[in-house]
Coordinates of C-alpha atoms in Angstrom, one line a residue:
M5 CA -39.6 -43.3 -15.9
H6 CA -38.9 -44.8 -19.3
L7 CA -35.6 -45.1 -20.8
S8 CA -36.0 -42.4 -23.3
Q9 CA -37.3 -39.8 -20.5
G10 CA -34.0 -40.6 -18.5
L11 CA -31.8 -40.1 -21.6
F12 CA -33.7 -37.0 -22.3
L13 CA -33.3 -35.7 -18.7
L14 CA -29.8 -36.6 -18.7
S15 CA -29.3 -34.7 -22.2
A16 CA -31.2 -31.6 -21.0
L17 CA -29.1 -31.4 -17.8
G18 CA -25.9 -31.4 -19.9
V19 CA -27.2 -28.8 -22.2
A20 CA -28.2 -26.6 -19.0
F21 CA -24.9 -27.6 -17.5
A22 CA -23.0 -26.6 -20.8
A23 CA -24.9 -23.4 -21.1
S24 CA -24.2 -22.2 -17.7
S25 CA -20.5 -23.2 -18.0
T26 CA -19.9 -21.0 -21.3
H27 CA -16.8 -18.7 -20.8
E28 CA -17.3 -15.0 -21.2
V29 CA -14.5 -12.7 -20.8
K30 CA -14.3 -11.3 -17.2
E31 CA -11.5 -8.8 -17.8
S32 CA -9.5 -7.4 -20.6
V33 CA -6.6 -4.7 -20.4
N34 CA -4.5 -3.4 -23.4
P35 CA -1.2 -4.8 -23.5
P36 CA 0.9 -2.7 -20.9
R37 CA 3.4 0.5 -21.9
G38 CA 6.7 -0.2 -21.1
W39 CA 6.4 -4.3 -21.4
T40 CA 7.4 -6.5 -24.2
L41 CA 6.1 -10.0 -25.2
H42 CA 8.9 -12.4 -24.6
S43 CA 7.2 -15.8 -24.8
V44 CA 4.5 -18.6 -24.0
A45 CA 4.7 -19.3 -20.3
P46 CA 6.0 -22.4 -19.4
A47 CA 3.3 -24.9 -18.9
H48 CA 4.6 -26.3 -15.9
H49 CA 5.1 -22.8 -13.9
N50 CA 3.3 -22.6 -11.0
I51 CA 0.9 -19.9 -10.3
E52 CA -0.7 -18.9 -7.0
L53 CA -4.3 -17.8 -8.2
K54 CA -6.0 -15.6 -5.7
I55 CA -10.0 -15.5 -6.3
G56 CA -11.7 -12.5 -4.8
L57 CA -15.6 -13.6 -3.8
P58 CA -17.6 -10.3 -3.8
Q59 CA -18.0 -8.6 -0.3
P60 CA -22.0 -7.9 -0.3
N61 CA -21.9 -5.9 3.0
F62 CA -18.9 -4.1 2.3
P63 CA -20.7 -0.5 2.4
I64 CA -22.0 -1.3 5.9
L65 CA -18.2 -2.0 6.7
E66 CA -17.1 1.4 4.9
K67 CA -20.2 3.1 7.3
H68 CA -19.0 1.6 10.3
L69 CA -15.2 2.8 9.3
Y70 CA -16.3 6.7 9.1
E71 CA -18.3 6.6 12.0
V72 CA -15.6 5.1 14.4
S73 CA -13.1 7.4 12.7
D74 CA -15.0 10.9 12.5
P75 CA -14.0 12.8 15.7
F76 CA -17.8 14.4 15.8
H77 CA -19.4 11.0 15.8
E78 CA -20.4 9.5 18.7
R79 CA -18.9 6.2 18.1
Y80 CA -15.3 7.7 17.4
G81 CA -12.8 5.5 18.5
Q82 CA -15.4 2.3 19.1
H83 CA -13.3 0.0 16.6
L84 CA -14.4 -3.1 15.7
T85 CA -13.0 -6.4 16.6
K86 CA -11.4 -9.0 13.9
E87 CA -14.8 -11.2 13.9
E88 CA -17.1 -8.4 13.6
V89 CA -14.9 -7.1 10.4
E90 CA -14.8 -10.7 9.0
A91 CA -18.7 -10.9 9.3
L92 CA -18.9 -7.6 7.4
V93 CA -17.1 -8.6 4.4
A94 CA -17.9 -12.3 4.1
P95 CA -19.3 -13.1 0.7
H96 CA -22.9 -15.0 0.3
Q97 CA -22.9 -18.9 0.7
E98 CA -24.1 -19.2 -3.1
S99 CA -20.8 -17.7 -4.3
V100 CA -18.6 -19.8 -1.8
D101 CA -20.5 -22.9 -3.0
L102 CA -20.7 -22.2 -6.9
V103 CA -16.9 -21.2 -6.9
S104 CA -16.0 -24.5 -5.0
E105 CA -18.3 -26.4 -7.6
W106 CA -16.4 -24.8 -10.6
L107 CA -13.1 -26.0 -8.8
A108 CA -14.2 -29.2 -8.5
T109 CA -14.7 -29.5 -12.2
H110 CA -11.0 -28.7 -12.6
D111 CA -10.2 -31.6 -9.9
I112 CA -9.2 -29.1 -7.2
R113 CA -10.5 -30.3 -3.7
E114 CA -11.3 -28.4 -1.0
S115 CA -8.2 -29.8 0.6
D116 CA -6.1 -27.8 -2.2
I117 CA -8.1 -24.5 -1.1
Q118 CA -6.7 -21.9 1.2
R119 CA -9.4 -19.7 2.4
S120 CA -9.3 -16.3 4.2
P121 CA -10.9 -16.0 7.8
A122 CA -13.6 -14.3 6.1
R123 CA -14.0 -16.8 3.1
D124 CA -13.9 -13.7 0.9
W125 CA -10.7 -14.9 -1.1
V126 CA -10.0 -18.5 -1.9
T127 CA -6.1 -19.4 -2.7
I128 CA -5.2 -22.2 -5.1
K129 CA -1.8 -23.2 -6.4
V130 CA -2.1 -24.4 -10.2
P131 CA 0.0 -24.8 -13.0
V132 CA -0.3 -22.8 -16.0
R133 CA -1.1 -25.2 -18.2
L134 CA -4.5 -25.4 -15.7
A135 CA -4.9 -21.9 -15.0
E136 CA -5.2 -21.5 -18.6
K137 CA -7.7 -24.1 -19.2
M138 CA -9.8 -22.7 -16.0
L139 CA -9.8 -19.1 -17.5
D140 CA -9.9 -19.5 -21.0
T141 CA -6.6 -17.7 -21.8
T142 CA -2.9 -18.1 -22.9
Y143 CA -0.4 -16.9 -20.5
H144 CA 3.1 -15.2 -21.6
V145 CA 6.0 -14.1 -20.2
W146 CA 6.4 -10.3 -20.4
V147 CA 10.0 -8.5 -19.8
H148 CA 9.4 -4.9 -18.4
D149 CA 11.8 -2.8 -20.7
A150 CA 13.5 -0.5 -18.4
S151 CA 14.1 -3.0 -15.6
G152 CA 14.6 -6.4 -17.2
D153 CA 12.1 -7.7 -14.6
S154 CA 9.8 -10.2 -16.0
L155 CA 6.5 -11.6 -15.2
V156 CA 3.8 -14.3 -16.1
R157 CA 0.7 -12.7 -17.0
T158 CA -2.3 -12.5 -19.5
T159 CA -4.3 -9.5 -20.8
S160 CA -7.4 -11.2 -20.9
Y161 CA -9.3 -13.9 -19.0
S162 CA -12.7 -15.6 -18.8
L163 CA -15.0 -17.5 -16.7
P164 CA -18.2 -19.5 -16.8
K165 CA -21.1 -16.9 -17.3
H166 CA -22.9 -18.1 -14.0
L167 CA -19.9 -17.1 -12.4
H168 CA -19.3 -13.6 -12.9
E169 CA -21.7 -12.2 -10.5
H170 CA -20.0 -14.5 -7.9
V171 CA -16.1 -13.6 -8.6
D172 CA -14.7 -9.8 -8.1
V173 CA -11.2 -10.5 -9.4
I174 CA -8.6 -13.1 -10.1
Q175 CA -4.8 -12.8 -10.1
P176 CA -2.4 -12.7 -11.0
T177 CA -3.7 -12.4 -14.5
T178 CA -3.7 -8.8 -16.0
M179 CA -1.9 -7.0 -13.2
F180 CA 1.7 -5.5 -14.3
S181 CA 2.5 -4.0 -11.1
R182 CA 6.3 -3.6 -10.1
W183 CA 5.7 -2.9 -6.3
K184 CA 8.9 -0.8 -6.1
A185 CA 10.2 1.0 -3.1
H186 CA 9.4 4.3 -3.5
K187 CA 12.9 5.8 -3.3
S188 CA 14.6 8.5 -5.2
T189 CA 17.0 7.4 -7.9
I190 CA 18.3 10.8 -8.6
H191 CA 18.9 11.6 -4.8
D192 CA 19.4 8.0 -3.7
V193 CA 22.4 6.8 -1.8
S194 CA 25.6 9.0 -1.0
P195 CA 28.3 9.3 1.4
A196 CA 26.8 11.4 4.5
P197 CA 28.5 14.3 5.8
A198 CA 29.6 13.9 9.7
S199 CA 26.6 14.2 12.3
L200 CA 26.6 17.5 13.8
T201 CA 23.6 16.8 16.0
G202 CA 23.0 14.7 19.0
P203 CA 20.1 13.3 20.7
N204 CA 19.7 16.5 23.1
A205 CA 20.7 19.2 20.5
K206 CA 18.9 22.1 19.4
I207 CA 17.7 21.9 15.5
D208 CA 20.2 23.7 13.9
A209 CA 21.5 24.4 10.4
S210 CA 23.3 21.1 10.1
C211 CA 19.7 19.5 9.8
N212 CA 19.4 21.1 6.2
S213 CA 22.4 18.7 5.0
T214 CA 21.8 15.8 7.4
I215 CA 18.3 14.5 8.9
T216 CA 18.9 12.4 12.1
I217 CA 16.3 11.5 14.9
S218 CA 17.3 14.8 16.6
C219 CA 16.4 16.7 13.4
L220 CA 13.1 15.3 13.4
Q221 CA 12.5 15.8 17.1
Q222 CA 13.2 19.2 16.8
L223 CA 11.5 20.0 13.6
Y224 CA 8.1 18.2 14.6
N225 CA 8.4 19.7 18.1
V226 CA 8.4 16.2 19.7
G227 CA 10.4 17.8 22.5
N228 CA 11.3 15.5 25.2
Y229 CA 8.2 13.5 25.1
T230 CA 9.0 10.0 26.4
P231 CA 6.4 7.3 25.2
S232 CA 5.8 4.3 27.2
A233 CA 6.4 0.6 26.7
D234 CA 3.8 -0.8 28.8
V235 CA 0.4 0.6 27.4
G236 CA -0.4 -1.8 24.7
N237 CA 1.3 0.5 22.0
S238 CA 3.1 -0.8 19.0
I239 CA 4.3 0.2 15.4
G240 CA 4.9 -1.7 12.4
I241 CA 7.4 -1.6 9.3
T242 CA 6.5 -3.8 6.0
G243 CA 9.7 -5.2 4.3
Y244 CA 9.5 -6.6 0.5
L245 CA 11.9 -7.8 -2.3
E246 CA 14.6 -9.4 0.0
Q247 CA 15.1 -6.2 1.5
F248 CA 16.3 -7.3 5.0
A249 CA 16.5 -4.8 8.0
N250 CA 20.0 -5.5 9.8
R251 CA 20.3 -5.5 13.9
D252 CA 23.7 -4.4 14.1
D253 CA 23.2 -1.6 11.8
L254 CA 20.4 -0.7 14.0
Q255 CA 22.4 -0.9 17.4
T256 CA 25.4 1.5 15.4
F257 CA 22.5 3.8 14.5
Y258 CA 21.0 3.8 18.1
A259 CA 24.7 4.3 19.4
E260 CA 24.5 7.4 17.6
Q261 CA 21.7 9.1 17.2
R262 CA 19.3 7.2 20.2
P263 CA 21.8 5.9 23.0
D264 CA 18.9 5.1 25.4
A265 CA 17.8 2.5 22.8
V266 CA 20.9 0.4 22.5
G267 CA 20.7 -3.1 23.4
T268 CA 17.1 -3.2 22.2
T269 CA 15.7 -4.2 18.9
F270 CA 12.4 -5.2 17.0
N271 CA 10.3 -8.4 16.5
F272 CA 10.6 -10.0 13.5
V273 CA 7.8 -11.5 11.8
S274 CA 8.2 -13.8 8.4
V275 CA 5.2 -13.8 6.1
N276 CA 5.1 -16.2 3.1
G277 CA 8.5 -17.5 4.0
G278 CA 10.3 -14.4 4.0
L279 CA 13.8 -14.5 5.4
N280 CA 15.5 -12.6 7.9
N281 CA 19.3 -12.6 6.3
Q282 CA 21.8 -10.6 8.9
S283 CA 24.7 -10.9 6.9
A284 CA 26.1 -7.2 6.4
D285 CA 25.9 -7.6 2.6
A286 CA 22.5 -8.2 3.0
A287 CA 21.4 -5.4 4.6
G288 CA 18.6 -3.4 2.7
V289 CA 19.0 0.2 2.1
E290 CA 14.7 0.7 2.2
A291 CA 14.5 -1.7 5.2
N292 CA 17.2 -0.2 7.5
L293 CA 16.1 3.4 6.4
D294 CA 12.4 2.5 7.6
V295 CA 13.4 0.5 11.0
Q296 CA 16.1 3.1 11.9
F297 CA 13.9 6.0 11.5
A298 CA 10.3 4.9 12.5
F299 CA 11.4 2.6 15.7
G300 CA 14.1 5.5 16.6
L301 CA 11.5 8.4 16.8
S302 CA 9.0 6.0 18.6
F303 CA 11.3 4.1 21.1
P304 CA 10.3 2.4 23.3
I305 CA 6.9 1.5 21.7
N306 CA 6.7 -2.2 20.6
S307 CA 8.3 -2.5 17.1
T308 CA 8.0 -5.3 14.6
F309 CA 9.3 -5.6 11.0
F310 CA 7.7 -8.0 8.8
S311 CA 9.6 -9.5 5.9
T312 CA 7.4 -10.8 3.4
G313 CA 8.5 -13.4 1.1
G314 CA 7.8 -13.6 -2.8
R315 CA 9.2 -11.8 -5.8
P316 CA 7.0 -11.0 -8.8
P317 CA 9.8 -11.2 -11.3
F318 CA 10.2 -14.6 -12.8
I319 CA 13.3 -15.6 -15.0
P320 CA 12.0 -17.1 -18.0
D321 CA 15.4 -19.2 -18.7
I322 CA 14.8 -21.1 -15.4
G323 CA 13.4 -24.3 -15.5
T324 CA 12.4 -24.8 -11.9
P325 CA 8.6 -23.6 -11.3
E326 CA 8.2 -20.7 -9.3
D327 CA 5.2 -18.9 -7.6
T328 CA 4.2 -15.8 -9.4
N329 CA 2.5 -13.2 -7.3
E330 CA 2.3 -9.8 -5.7
P331 CA 4.0 -10.4 -2.3
Y332 CA 1.9 -7.1 -0.3
T333 CA -1.2 -9.1 -0.9
E334 CA 0.5 -11.8 0.9
W335 CA 1.4 -9.5 3.8
L336 CA -2.6 -8.0 3.6
D337 CA -3.8 -11.6 3.9
F338 CA -1.4 -12.3 6.5
I339 CA -2.3 -9.2 8.7
L340 CA -6.0 -9.4 8.4
A341 CA -5.7 -12.8 10.0
Q342 CA -3.7 -11.4 13.1
E343 CA -5.6 -10.9 16.3
N344 CA -3.5 -7.9 17.0
P345 CA -1.7 -5.9 14.3
P346 CA 0.7 -3.0 15.0
L347 CA -1.6 0.1 15.5
A348 CA 0.7 2.1 13.3
I349 CA 2.3 0.7 10.3
S350 CA 4.2 1.9 7.3
T351 CA 5.0 0.9 4.0
S352 CA 7.3 2.6 1.6
Y353 CA 6.7 0.6 -1.5
G354 CA 4.1 1.1 -4.6
D355 CA 3.6 1.6 -8.5
D356 CA 1.7 3.4 -10.8
E357 CA -1.9 3.6 -10.1
Q358 CA -2.6 2.6 -13.6
T359 CA -0.5 -0.6 -13.7
V360 CA -3.0 -2.1 -11.0
P361 CA -6.3 -3.5 -12.8
E362 CA -9.0 -1.3 -11.0
N363 CA -11.4 -4.2 -9.6
F364 CA -7.8 -5.8 -7.4
A365 CA -7.3 -1.7 -6.5
R366 CA -10.5 -1.9 -4.9
R367 CA -10.3 -5.2 -3.3
A368 CA -6.9 -4.6 -1.8
C369 CA -8.1 -1.1 -0.6
A370 CA -11.3 -2.7 1.1
G371 CA -8.6 -4.8 2.9
F372 CA -6.8 -1.8 4.2
A373 CA -10.3 -0.4 5.2
Q374 CA -10.7 -3.5 7.4
L375 CA -7.4 -2.8 9.2
G376 CA -9.0 0.9 9.7
A377 CA -11.9 -0.1 11.3
R378 CA -10.3 -2.2 13.5
G379 CA -8.1 0.7 15.0
V380 CA -4.8 0.5 12.7
S381 CA -3.3 3.5 11.1
L382 CA -2.0 2.7 7.6
M383 CA 0.8 4.9 6.1
F384 CA 1.8 4.7 2.6
S385 CA 4.5 6.8 0.7
S386 CA 3.3 9.1 -1.9
G387 CA 5.7 8.2 -4.7
D388 CA 9.1 9.8 -5.7
G389 CA 7.6 10.9 -9.6
G390 CA 6.0 14.2 -8.5
V391 CA 2.6 14.6 -10.7
G392 CA 4.5 12.0 -13.0
D393 CA 5.1 8.1 -13.6
G394 CA 7.5 5.8 -11.7
D395 CA 10.4 7.4 -13.7
D396 CA 12.1 9.6 -11.1
N397 CA 13.9 12.1 -13.6
P398 CA 11.0 14.7 -14.3
A399 CA 13.0 15.5 -17.9
T400 CA 12.4 11.9 -19.1
Q401 CA 9.0 10.8 -17.9
T402 CA 6.6 9.8 -20.6
C403 CA 3.4 9.9 -18.4
L404 CA 1.4 7.8 -21.4
T405 CA -1.8 6.3 -20.2
N406 CA -2.2 2.2 -20.4
D407 CA -5.3 2.4 -21.9
G408 CA -4.7 1.7 -25.4
K409 CA -5.2 5.5 -26.0
N410 CA -1.6 6.4 -25.3
Q411 CA -2.8 9.6 -23.8
T412 CA -0.3 12.2 -22.0
K413 CA -1.8 12.3 -18.1
F414 CA -0.5 12.9 -14.6
I415 CA 0.1 9.2 -12.9
P416 CA -1.0 9.0 -9.5
G417 CA 0.7 6.0 -7.3
F418 CA -1.4 3.3 -5.5
P419 CA -1.7 2.3 -2.7
A420 CA -1.3 6.1 -1.7
S421 CA -4.1 6.7 -4.0
C422 CA -7.0 4.3 -1.8
P423 CA -9.0 6.6 0.6
F424 CA -8.6 4.2 3.6
V425 CA -4.9 5.2 3.7
T426 CA -2.7 8.1 5.0
A427 CA -0.5 9.3 2.0
V428 CA 2.6 10.8 2.8
G429 CA 4.5 13.2 0.6
G430 CA 8.2 14.8 1.1
T431 CA 9.8 17.9 2.3
E432 CA 13.4 19.3 2.7
F433 CA 15.4 21.6 4.2
I434 CA 14.3 23.5 7.3
E435 CA 13.4 27.4 8.3
P436 CA 11.8 27.1 5.8
E437 CA 10.9 23.6 5.4
I438 CA 9.8 23.5 1.7
A439 CA 8.2 20.6 -0.7
V440 CA 10.9 18.1 -2.2
F441 CA 10.4 18.5 -6.0
F442 CA 10.0 14.1 -6.1
S443 CA 7.1 14.5 -3.9
G444 CA 4.3 12.2 -5.3
G445 CA 0.8 13.8 -5.8
G446 CA -2.0 14.3 -7.6
F447 CA -5.5 12.9 -8.1
S448 CA -6.9 9.2 -8.4
N449 CA -8.6 7.9 -11.4
F450 CA -10.0 4.7 -9.6
F451 CA -11.5 6.4 -6.2
A452 CA -13.8 9.2 -5.9
R453 CA -12.9 12.2 -3.4
P454 CA -13.6 11.2 0.2
A455 CA -16.1 13.5 1.9
Y456 CA -13.3 13.9 4.7
Q457 CA -11.1 15.9 2.0
D458 CA -14.0 17.9 0.2
E459 CA -13.4 21.5 1.8
A460 CA -9.5 21.6 1.5
V461 CA -9.1 19.9 -1.8
K462 CA -11.9 22.2 -3.3
K463 CA -10.4 25.3 -1.7
F464 CA -6.8 23.9 -3.4
L465 CA -8.4 23.7 -6.7
D466 CA -10.0 26.8 -6.8
T467 CA -6.7 28.4 -6.5
L468 CA -5.6 26.6 -10.0
P469 CA -6.1 29.3 -12.8
P470 CA -8.8 28.4 -15.4
G471 CA -7.5 25.5 -17.7
T472 CA -4.6 24.8 -15.5
F473 CA -3.4 21.2 -16.5
E474 CA -6.9 20.8 -18.1
G475 CA -7.4 16.7 -19.0
L476 CA -4.2 15.9 -17.2
F477 CA -5.8 15.0 -14.0
N478 CA -9.2 13.8 -12.5
P479 CA -10.1 16.7 -10.3
N480 CA -13.0 14.8 -8.5
G481 CA -10.5 11.8 -7.6
R482 CA -9.2 10.9 -4.1
A483 CA -6.5 13.7 -3.5
I484 CA -3.0 12.8 -2.5
P485 CA -0.9 13.1 -0.2
D486 CA -2.5 13.8 2.9
V487 CA 0.3 15.1 5.0
A488 CA 4.1 15.2 4.7
A489 CA 7.5 14.6 6.3
Q490 CA 11.1 15.2 5.3
G491 CA 12.3 13.2 2.6
E492 CA 15.8 14.0 1.7
R493 CA 19.3 13.5 3.2
F494 CA 18.4 10.7 5.9
R495 CA 21.3 9.7 7.7
V496 CA 21.1 5.9 7.7
F497 CA 23.5 3.3 8.7
L498 CA 24.2 0.5 5.9
A499 CA 26.6 -2.4 6.4
G500 CA 28.3 -0.1 9.3
E501 CA 28.7 2.9 6.8
A502 CA 26.6 5.9 7.2
I503 CA 25.0 7.2 3.9
S504 CA 22.5 9.5 2.8
V505 CA 19.2 8.4 1.7
A506 CA 16.0 10.1 0.0
G507 CA 12.7 9.3 -1.0
T508 CA 9.0 9.4 0.2
S509 CA 10.1 6.2 1.3
A510 CA 11.8 8.0 4.3
S511 CA 8.7 10.3 5.0
S512 CA 6.4 7.3 5.4
P513 CA 8.2 5.7 8.6
A514 CA 9.3 9.3 9.7
F515 CA 5.5 10.1 10.1
T516 CA 4.5 6.9 11.3
G517 CA 7.0 7.2 14.2
I518 CA 5.0 10.3 14.9
V519 CA 1.4 8.5 14.9
A520 CA 2.7 5.9 17.1
L521 CA 3.8 8.8 19.7
L522 CA 0.3 10.5 19.5
N523 CA -1.2 6.9 19.9
D524 CA 0.8 6.6 23.1
V525 CA -0.7 9.8 24.2
R526 CA -4.2 8.5 23.6
L527 CA -3.5 5.5 25.3
K528 CA -2.2 6.8 28.5
A529 CA -5.2 8.8 28.7
G530 CA -7.3 5.9 28.7
K531 CA -8.4 6.4 25.1
P532 CA -8.7 3.9 22.2
P533 CA -5.6 4.4 19.4
L534 CA -6.2 6.6 16.5
G535 CA -7.0 3.8 13.6
F536 CA -7.9 5.2 10.5
L537 CA -6.6 9.0 10.8
N538 CA -7.7 10.7 7.8
P539 CA -11.2 12.3 8.9
L540 CA -9.5 13.3 12.0
L541 CA -6.4 14.8 10.4
Y542 CA -8.5 17.2 8.0
T543 CA -10.7 18.6 11.0
I544 CA -7.3 19.4 12.8
P545 CA -5.2 21.1 9.9
E546 CA -3.6 24.0 13.0
G547 CA -1.9 20.7 14.1
F548 CA 0.2 20.6 10.9
N549 CA 3.3 23.2 9.8
D550 CA 1.6 24.6 6.6
I551 CA 4.3 24.0 3.8
T552 CA 3.8 27.0 1.3
I553 CA 7.1 26.6 -1.3
G554 CA 8.1 24.0 -3.5
N555 CA 6.2 22.0 -6.6
N556 CA 6.4 18.6 -7.7
P557 CA 7.4 18.6 -11.6
G558 CA 6.5 15.8 -14.0
C559 CA 4.9 14.8 -17.6
G560 CA 6.5 18.1 -18.7
T561 CA 4.7 20.4 -16.5
E562 CA 5.8 22.3 -13.0
G563 CA 3.4 20.2 -11.4
F564 CA 1.5 21.3 -8.8
T565 CA 2.6 24.1 -6.0
A566 CA 2.5 24.1 -2.7
I567 CA 0.3 26.6 -1.2
P568 CA -1.3 27.7 1.9
G569 CA -3.7 25.1 3.1
W570 CA -3.9 21.6 1.4
D571 CA -2.0 21.1 -1.2
A572 CA -1.1 17.9 -3.7
V573 CA 2.4 18.4 -3.0
T574 CA 2.5 18.3 0.6
G575 CA -1.5 17.8 1.9
L576 CA -2.1 19.1 5.0
G577 CA 1.7 20.0 5.9
T578 CA 4.1 18.4 8.2
P579 CA 3.2 17.2 11.7
N580 CA 3.8 19.3 14.8
F581 CA 3.7 17.1 17.6
G582 CA 3.1 19.5 20.5
K583 CA 0.1 20.7 18.7
L584 CA -1.4 17.5 17.9
K585 CA -0.6 15.8 21.3
D586 CA -3.5 18.0 22.7
L587 CA -5.8 18.3 19.8
V588 CA -5.9 14.2 19.7
V589 CA -6.5 13.4 23.2
G590 CA -9.8 15.9 22.9
Y591 CA -11.6 13.4 21.1

């Protein structure tokens, strides 16, 4: 080859590489409502970038999920193994190679990369200055007006053109979710009345003012059912944002409400450096609520509390670099890598769906689908804003969209809006049990209504007078909640004192405790665990106490109304364990 030919070839290759490396916008969002631009992000601030590679075979996994979750399908209960699920979500090798080559151009070696077991997520830790170069963007510090929380985010990022089809999502970039506990701030924490019920008492009027384990057992027809500790059953609670479950408080709770459990405790698992601070002043209301009622209801089933480290807010005037990431993605990564995750897991955290970029919401939802296919039941609280946004006071909700149009819309919550999880709304009182006003409910703007709830939701929509809430919600979206449970006046022990707590953050662990008992029924009968619940639940509405009183106001409206059958306030209703245990063992 002549020198001139070689120079021409090298020049051509350089032009070709430059053309293939031309950045084009991958994602762009409008500046988020309720957040104020504070400053340019410090160049040395560390970011843990998570790069999601496409999952080309996810539709096949979804097909498997619905087959093993459909009680009328011959494969019902034949859950997939961890390895089978990972094979179905693995990216094409071309995507792995091209993303690796791109990272190498920025001096990021294989030893700097963490890969998920399925190789569909790539995680790297880089300073802001490198992230900005890689993504052709500028990061800023944004401050949340109402809370003062700060995040390092951008409203747009780009990738080389040839990578667009090989990357689904990169975060943290455009996600402004605050991932807060679903706990009512109106009826939040107050001194609790003296308990009038004991572990063997009949349901009585005291349960209108104080919810205890006994109240839930009687109200949901648990009776004297005794689960086993040795049939392979398990239940889990997720904890975030330095919410610590206090073991001494659990013992105090057990002594009063579950004396047969005194002296026992939960397994503790640290995720992403999550701590286990057992000092009394570090005890968390949310964590204590969750473990006391979920584990109290399901005792002696094997129980685990996951403490996940990481907190998105960043303090801009501190010079020490900190990681900026959404902590629940850390938990999802961790739990997907486990061989034997708990069979029923409750999460009482979330945020408005519109604060989560749709491509990221879909990837997180796909992670929940993987767990469901493996036989795990996932419960998420539906939120405490009624049909409105995260403001718990219906009178002050703005309910404006984040798409730059500032339209008034009902605001669903995520992850409750994911069709692969069971969303739990809230109720209160007994005889009759009614919808609590803050019960989050509505329709997703990201996810279409799944087939399993078509019939029930269509019946509900048909009851709405023509023009009701026209333009305020997406009638074709995934509808929430699926079910409900008590959400007011839970008697919780915190730092040795009894307090009263409310929110759908109470409803989710309560319902999860019932699910753990139902798994016990199936396991004792030699059957597999329930796994992804929704396709089954919508076929057995007779297993629920239908809630027909109440509504969930928000956005300047009265919200939806609880009616016979499914509704967008309490879903199918609250569980009747006595009926459900006979129904679930029949499949």
